[in-house]
Amino acid sequence: MASTDINVKLSRLYHLAQKFNNFYLTGFQKGDIRPFLVEGEQVGLVKADVIKQLQRYPEIFCIRNCEFTNQGIVELNPAFRDYAERTKQVDIVLRDLRSKGIFSALQGWRDEYYEVKSEYRSLLKMDRSATPLFGVRKYGVDINGYVQHPTQGLCIWLQQRSNTKETWPGKWDNMVGGGLSVGYGIKETAVKEAAEEASIPSDLVKNLVSAGCVSFFFESEQGLFPNTEYVFDLELPLDFVPQNADGEVQAFELLPAKECVERVFTQDFKTTSCPVVIDFLIRHGYITPENEVHFTQIIELLHVPLQSLYTYKTLLEQKQKVKQQQNQSQQQSHLANNIKTIENGHNNKDATINN
Amino acid sequence: MASTDINVKLSRLYHLAQKFNNFYLTGFQKGDIRPFLVEGEQVGLVKADVIKQLQRYPEIFCIRNCEFTNQGIVELNPAFRDYAERTKQVDIVLRDLRSKGIFSALQGWRDEYYEVKSEYRSLLKMDRSATPLFGVRKYGVDINGYVQHPTQGLCIWLQQRSNTKETWPGKWDNMVGGGLSVGYGIKETAVKEAAEEASIPSDLVKNLVSAGCVSFFFESEQGLFPNTEYVFDLELPLDFVPQNADGEVQAFELLPAKECVERVFTQDFKTTSCPVVIDFLIRHGYITPENEVHFTQIIELLHVPLQSLYTYKTLLEQKQKVKQQQNQSQQQSHLANNIKTIENGHNNKDATINN
């Protein structure tokens, strides 16, 4: 009876995993989704509603079909000279769209830049509020602060976000979390956020354990969230209580694992922070194949293959290679024909067919 | 300098993750891969070389194009009455193929059955040696036995497989591992294998921690390996030494994490056991985003979306639904025409066009 209860309760997890992957699971079937290219590199994905608006800026965005992949693309004008010019031109468009009040995402203008990168270099920066419109991949860090309680077992510290935050105000969230910023490493960001958000002292933060990452693809009215969160675990002493230092958190609460799962299911929990909690509860043996029927499916949905969705350049190179090989084989065919012509002194029609 | 060394060393991990996902990454581009259907459910994937042989048994395997999905399929004859008949008919084919010596996989005949299941029921069983020919998903359990050594840090117990084992003889492997068998639960299998393979006593095995699963899609000369391994961690006392009890292991060795990584890179390590070790080293903070440049890509390759590769039935249902809707809308169109005919007393040609 008890185990049935757990099954029923936990299969809600599968629905939740589908919810924070709503774009991964169904987004590509719902209309025109195009790669966003900068300098030939795919840095994002753009939905039809955004494409429609970008069409009004033809000097800045080229919306066309790629001649090699036969795929619709949105390309930042390749004539722009450098990082600075690309940044400036995109900024002009974003400020114009913002003034027109078309996208709710831009109403949360942050005056804070996000670096848009290809695998190896920064291509431009844009206001953080705009990245969901372009489906730019976002990276963040999260710390699972936890306690092994003598009577209550595994307990987890959660934070409640400040009501004044631009995104997800007042929602419950992981103990510590933040986006990666230019100039900071991944662990460095975790340590910095641990101090700012929860006043974790250096003698505790030295116990941080890197524990992997989660990747998911969520869509809201704000746009697209192809997010990867680097995950750290931090076991805390029983008597430690986190204290906020930067005004971005209004409360902390320590919850037994069971109550933490319930909190995650409520509307009061930030949807895009759920994957980190679920991953933690799986890695620590609280959610298991015995109590969760969709165990393997949920784990797949904590690690969706985002890299396979941003592969325009690879696809293009493959198509170009095939084209090149076809051209070469045509040239060789001509060459072979010419040789045969020379060999037998007259134009051998069969040669064309055989080659 | 030191950190560069680590980077160079660990990026071999990305190559290894690509190696045990060689089929996931490139298999579908290399020729005719067809869903294998039993009772309308996709239970496998069949490559061209196997299809070619199965064509010789047209009363048992139907090789055709699906009229709804327009996709080539391999279907077990739907006329077979039940589990017993399906099992018998497939067994006849497998024994015939084995006697002809066509597939090396069947030379390792096990006289041990594997249950071929859809999501909710068993459809037939076939000899374990044959599952790679049909690309049937395999599930197993693995236990990472480890020690927190006072001077050497994180150390991991590995087993060396017996030279007499049918698969991967003499190779290094995780401390404990085994396939799921009919009638045994997942944790139950882990506990059973822990006793048989490593003589782990019950007072230690009670500390087993479920820690997730890894999924990958490997191809070898034996066929296809779309494998999911349920992963358990077991911290062991410093003075415990595993002892084999079933003759399937010829040695155990305790290695510091650093040496364990090196062992995984050698030809002496069972390729399909590498994902479990890598996942363990990531979860325990040994492989981190700071020392592995392809950290996120490797984690994606430890959790490839196998469920999205076995979705013939879902696809079929979608196509049938679309077809059904088209039929309904045609019927409504006829109905609308008839109504208009009645309304205005003569056959309105425009109605057909507008509907």
Coordinates of C-alpha atoms in Angstrom, one line a residue, chain A residues 305 307-308 318, chain B residues 14-30 216-219 297 300-301 304 309:
Chain A
P305 CA 20.5 16.6 -26.2
Q307 CA 23.9 20.1 -28.6
S308 CA 22.1 18.2 -31.3
Q318 CA 28.2 18.0 -44.4
Chain B
Y14 CA 34.9 13.0 -25.0
H15 CA 36.3 10.6 -27.6
L16 CA 35.5 7.7 -25.4
A17 CA 31.9 8.9 -24.9
Q18 CA 31.6 9.1 -28.7
K19 CA 33.0 5.6 -29.0
F20 CA 30.4 4.0 -26.8
N21 CA 27.8 6.0 -28.7
N22 CA 29.1 5.3 -32.2
F23 CA 25.6 4.1 -33.3
Y24 CA 23.7 7.0 -31.7
L25 CA 26.0 9.5 -33.4
T26 CA 26.4 8.0 -36.9
G27 CA 24.5 4.8 -37.2
F28 CA 21.3 6.2 -38.6
Q29 CA 23.1 7.9 -41.4
K30 CA 24.7 4.6 -42.6
F216 CA 24.0 5.0 -24.5
F217 CA 23.8 3.3 -28.0
F218 CA 26.9 1.3 -29.0
E219 CA 27.5 -0.8 -32.1
Q297 CA 28.7 17.2 -24.1
E300 CA 24.6 14.4 -22.8
L301 CA 26.3 11.3 -24.1
V304 CA 21.2 9.7 -24.9
L309 CA 14.4 6.2 -31.0

